[in-house]
Amino acid sequence: MELQTMYSRMVRAFSLISALLLSVVLLPGCENKQSMAQFVKVSGKVEARTGPSEKFVAAVQQGLLPSGGAVRTMPESSADLLLIASKGVIEIKPDTYFELPTSENDVRQESGTIIYRINQDKGGFSVVTPHGLTGVLGTVFELSVASDSTTVGVQEGKVSLTNRQGESRTVQANEKLVMDASGKFSEKTVFDLKTDSYKYIKQNEKWVPAKE
């Protein structure tokens, strides 16, 4: 009899613990805690993966991308990502590869072209490329990565471009700067941003898609 009573208590305790764990998993918003971006627009063949060991699958509009996830766009394809935690919006152009950090570290752009619209007061946001580091603070800029160079063009605000030797240059509004694979900087030229993506506007110092 005592054994049966003890067994019943163990079953009830296990059921209670299971219910508590399930309730934690299903709390509103908990399932999205690791999500760092959401697809605002997907055009053409765009693929995404949820982690370094996962396979690429077709990206879907309004789909979420977790930390450690990656996006690649094919020729004549593009995608817009809303960076969660109020960081901003990025427009990923054709033939581009982009990765989210696994923690709070820098995002990575391996190739192609992306337009970044980063909200103000988000210090520490940086983009790593094969040739160096682009540091950002509340700005709109275009970053293009080729096999032999990284090009930054700024529309609004300013960014810093740092090569692998630790040398930096500041690029301001309406300026463009090229850094080659060896880390050599070009002379600055005039920059004019051109985009065929959704229209974005600022609301309370945050970039959001404009309502049609």
Short mmCIF file of C-alpha atoms in Angstrom, two decimals:
data_model
loop_
_atom_site.label_atom_id
_atom_site.label_comp_id
_atom_site.label_asym_id
_atom_site.label_seq_id
_atom_site.Cartn_x
_atom_site.Cartn_y
_atom_site.Cartn_z
CA MET A 1 0.00 0.00 0.00
CA GLU A 2 2.82 2.42 0.91
CA LEU A 3 4.59 1.54 -2.35
CA GLN A 4 1.43 2.29 -4.34
CA THR A 5 0.98 5.62 -2.53
CA MET A 6 4.61 6.57 -3.19
CA TYR A 7 4.22 5.64 -6.85
CA SER A 8 1.09 7.78 -7.17
CA ARG A 9 2.86 10.75 -5.61
CA MET A 10 5.78 10.34 -8.03
CA VAL A 11 3.40 10.25 -11.00
CA ARG A 12 1.61 13.40 -9.80
CA ALA A 13 4.94 15.17 -9.22
CA PHE A 14 6.21 14.21 -12.66
CA SER A 15 2.97 15.40 -14.27
CA LEU A 16 3.19 18.71 -12.42
CA ILE A 17 6.81 19.27 -13.48
CA SER A 18 5.97 18.41 -17.10
CA ALA A 19 3.04 20.82 -17.09
CA LEU A 20 5.21 23.59 -15.67
CA LEU A 21 7.92 23.02 -18.29
CA LEU A 22 5.34 22.99 -21.07
CA SER A 23 3.79 26.22 -19.82
CA VAL A 24 7.21 27.89 -19.88
CA VAL A 25 7.87 26.76 -23.46
CA LEU A 26 4.47 28.04 -24.57
CA LEU A 27 4.60 31.44 -22.88
CA PRO A 28 3.77 34.19 -25.41
CA GLY A 29 6.90 35.34 -27.18
CA CYS A 30 9.21 32.70 -25.69
CA GLU A 31 9.30 30.75 -28.92
CA ASN A 32 10.73 33.83 -30.68
CA LYS A 33 13.40 34.75 -28.15
CA GLN A 34 16.18 33.51 -30.41
CA SER A 35 14.67 35.04 -33.56
CA MET A 36 16.75 37.99 -34.72
CA ALA A 37 15.16 38.86 -38.07
CA GLN A 38 11.96 38.56 -40.07
CA PHE A 39 11.54 38.48 -43.84
CA VAL A 40 9.61 41.58 -44.90
CA LYS A 41 9.92 40.78 -48.58
CA VAL A 42 11.08 37.77 -50.61
CA SER A 43 11.48 38.09 -54.37
CA GLY A 44 12.70 35.30 -56.63
CA LYS A 45 14.81 32.42 -55.34
CA VAL A 46 15.91 33.18 -51.79
CA GLU A 47 17.18 30.49 -49.42
CA ALA A 48 17.77 30.51 -45.67
CA ARG A 49 19.07 28.18 -43.01
CA THR A 50 18.53 28.28 -39.27
CA GLY A 51 22.08 27.36 -38.26
CA PRO A 52 25.55 26.43 -39.55
CA SER A 53 24.76 22.69 -39.55
CA GLU A 54 21.32 23.07 -41.16
CA LYS A 55 20.40 22.84 -44.84
CA PHE A 56 19.27 25.82 -46.92
CA VAL A 57 15.56 25.86 -47.71
CA ALA A 58 13.30 28.31 -49.53
CA ALA A 59 12.72 31.49 -47.49
CA VAL A 60 9.13 32.62 -46.97
CA GLN A 61 7.71 36.09 -46.49
CA GLN A 62 7.04 36.90 -42.81
CA GLY A 63 9.23 33.93 -41.84
CA LEU A 64 11.64 34.29 -38.92
CA LEU A 65 15.40 33.85 -38.97
CA PRO A 66 17.08 32.84 -35.68
CA SER A 67 20.50 33.77 -34.38
CA GLY A 68 23.16 31.88 -36.32
CA GLY A 69 20.92 31.79 -39.39
CA ALA A 70 22.01 32.73 -42.90
CA VAL A 71 20.43 34.00 -46.13
CA ARG A 72 21.58 33.64 -49.72
CA THR A 73 19.94 35.20 -52.75
CA MET A 74 20.23 33.85 -56.29
CA PRO A 75 20.56 35.91 -59.50
CA GLU A 76 17.64 38.30 -60.01
CA SER A 77 16.43 37.60 -56.47
CA SER A 78 16.29 39.75 -53.33
CA ALA A 79 15.02 39.87 -49.76
CA ASP A 80 14.35 42.48 -47.10
CA LEU A 81 14.95 41.61 -43.45
CA LEU A 82 13.62 43.43 -40.40
CA LEU A 83 16.30 43.13 -37.73
CA ILE A 84 14.55 42.42 -34.43
CA ALA A 85 15.53 44.30 -31.25
CA SER A 86 15.06 47.61 -33.07
CA LYS A 87 18.28 47.44 -35.05
CA GLY A 88 16.80 48.37 -38.43
CA VAL A 89 16.09 47.01 -41.91
CA ILE A 90 18.41 45.53 -44.53
CA GLU A 91 17.80 45.09 -48.25
CA ILE A 92 19.66 42.04 -49.58
CA LYS A 93 20.39 42.27 -53.30
CA PRO A 94 20.96 39.42 -55.83
CA ASP A 95 23.93 37.04 -55.47
CA THR A 96 24.48 37.91 -51.80
CA TYR A 97 25.34 35.85 -48.70
CA PHE A 98 24.52 37.18 -45.21
CA GLU A 99 24.79 35.67 -41.71
CA LEU A 100 23.31 36.60 -38.34
CA PRO A 101 25.49 36.25 -35.23
CA THR A 102 25.07 33.31 -32.88
CA SER A 103 25.16 35.76 -29.96
CA GLU A 104 25.41 39.57 -29.78
CA ASN A 105 28.45 39.67 -32.02
CA ASP A 106 28.79 41.23 -35.46
CA VAL A 107 26.71 40.22 -38.48
CA ARG A 108 28.63 38.89 -41.48
CA GLN A 109 28.34 39.69 -45.18
CA GLU A 110 30.40 37.25 -47.21
CA SER A 111 29.50 38.50 -50.69
CA GLY A 112 27.13 40.64 -52.73
CA THR A 113 25.37 43.92 -51.94
CA ILE A 114 23.17 44.96 -49.01
CA ILE A 115 21.59 48.29 -48.13
CA TYR A 116 21.59 48.79 -44.36
CA ARG A 117 19.14 51.13 -42.60
CA ILE A 118 20.34 51.02 -38.99
CA ASN A 119 18.44 52.79 -36.23
CA GLN A 120 20.14 55.41 -34.11
CA ASP A 121 21.59 54.67 -30.65
CA LYS A 122 22.40 51.08 -31.55
CA GLY A 123 26.11 51.30 -30.84
CA GLY A 124 28.22 48.26 -31.47
CA PHE A 125 26.48 47.18 -34.68
CA SER A 126 29.19 46.05 -37.09
CA VAL A 127 29.39 44.12 -40.34
CA VAL A 128 32.27 41.69 -40.89
CA THR A 129 33.44 41.09 -44.47
CA PRO A 130 36.32 38.96 -45.81
CA HIS A 131 38.42 42.15 -46.07
CA GLY A 132 37.65 43.96 -42.81
CA LEU A 133 35.05 45.48 -40.52
CA THR A 134 32.38 48.14 -41.04
CA GLY A 135 31.29 49.92 -37.85
CA VAL A 136 27.86 51.54 -37.79
CA LEU A 137 25.90 54.00 -35.64
CA GLY A 138 22.49 55.16 -36.88
CA THR A 139 23.00 55.38 -40.60
CA VAL A 140 21.92 54.37 -44.09
CA PHE A 141 24.62 52.85 -46.27
CA GLU A 142 25.28 50.33 -49.03
CA LEU A 143 27.92 47.64 -48.58
CA SER A 144 29.19 45.67 -51.58
CA VAL A 145 31.57 42.74 -51.21
CA ALA A 146 33.45 41.34 -54.22
CA SER A 147 36.24 38.77 -54.26
CA ASP A 148 38.89 41.49 -54.39
CA SER A 149 37.33 44.45 -52.55
CA THR A 150 34.74 45.88 -50.16
CA THR A 151 32.90 49.09 -51.11
CA VAL A 152 30.95 51.32 -48.72
CA GLY A 153 28.64 54.11 -49.85
CA VAL A 154 26.89 56.24 -47.23
CA GLN A 155 23.59 58.07 -47.74
CA GLU A 156 22.99 59.21 -44.16
CA GLY A 157 25.14 59.34 -41.02
CA LYS A 158 28.62 57.84 -41.11
CA VAL A 159 30.44 54.50 -40.88
CA SER A 160 33.98 53.41 -40.21
CA LEU A 161 35.80 50.99 -42.50
CA THR A 162 38.68 49.05 -40.92
CA ASN A 163 41.09 46.72 -42.73
CA ARG A 164 42.67 43.60 -41.28
CA GLN A 165 45.77 45.58 -40.33
CA GLY A 166 43.67 47.74 -38.02
CA GLU A 167 43.74 50.91 -40.17
CA SER A 168 40.44 52.79 -40.31
CA ARG A 169 38.73 55.37 -42.49
CA THR A 170 35.49 57.26 -41.80
CA VAL A 171 32.93 57.50 -44.58
CA GLN A 172 30.28 60.22 -44.27
CA ALA A 173 27.03 61.07 -46.07
CA ASN A 174 27.24 61.11 -49.88
CA GLU A 175 30.72 59.51 -49.85
CA LYS A 176 31.94 56.19 -51.21
CA LEU A 177 35.14 54.36 -50.31
CA VAL A 178 36.71 51.18 -51.68
CA MET A 179 39.06 48.90 -49.74
CA ASP A 180 40.88 46.20 -51.71
CA ALA A 181 41.78 42.70 -50.50
CA SER A 182 45.22 43.86 -49.31
CA GLY A 183 43.62 46.58 -47.14
CA LYS A 184 44.50 49.54 -49.33
CA PHE A 185 41.92 52.36 -49.35
CA SER A 186 40.88 54.29 -52.44
CA GLU A 187 40.19 58.01 -52.68
CA LYS A 188 36.62 58.92 -51.68
CA THR A 189 34.11 59.58 -54.43
CA VAL A 190 30.52 60.87 -54.55
CA PHE A 191 27.81 58.35 -53.62
CA ASP A 192 24.11 58.36 -54.52
CA LEU A 193 21.97 55.53 -53.14
CA LYS A 194 19.59 53.85 -55.56
CA THR A 195 17.04 51.28 -54.41
CA ASP A 196 14.06 49.57 -56.01
CA SER A 197 12.89 48.00 -52.77
CA TYR A 198 9.97 48.84 -50.51
CA LYS A 199 9.78 52.40 -49.31
CA TYR A 200 11.03 52.78 -45.75
CA ILE A 201 10.35 55.68 -43.40
CA LYS A 202 11.47 56.66 -39.91
CA GLN A 203 8.99 56.46 -37.05
CA ASN A 204 10.29 57.39 -33.60
CA GLU A 205 13.85 57.12 -34.93
CA LYS A 206 13.26 53.58 -36.22
CA TRP A 207 13.22 52.40 -39.82
CA VAL A 208 9.95 50.67 -40.77
CA PRO A 209 8.25 49.74 -44.06
CA ALA A 210 5.95 52.52 -45.23
CA LYS A 211 2.25 51.70 -45.39
CA GLU A 212 0.92 51.55 -48.92
#
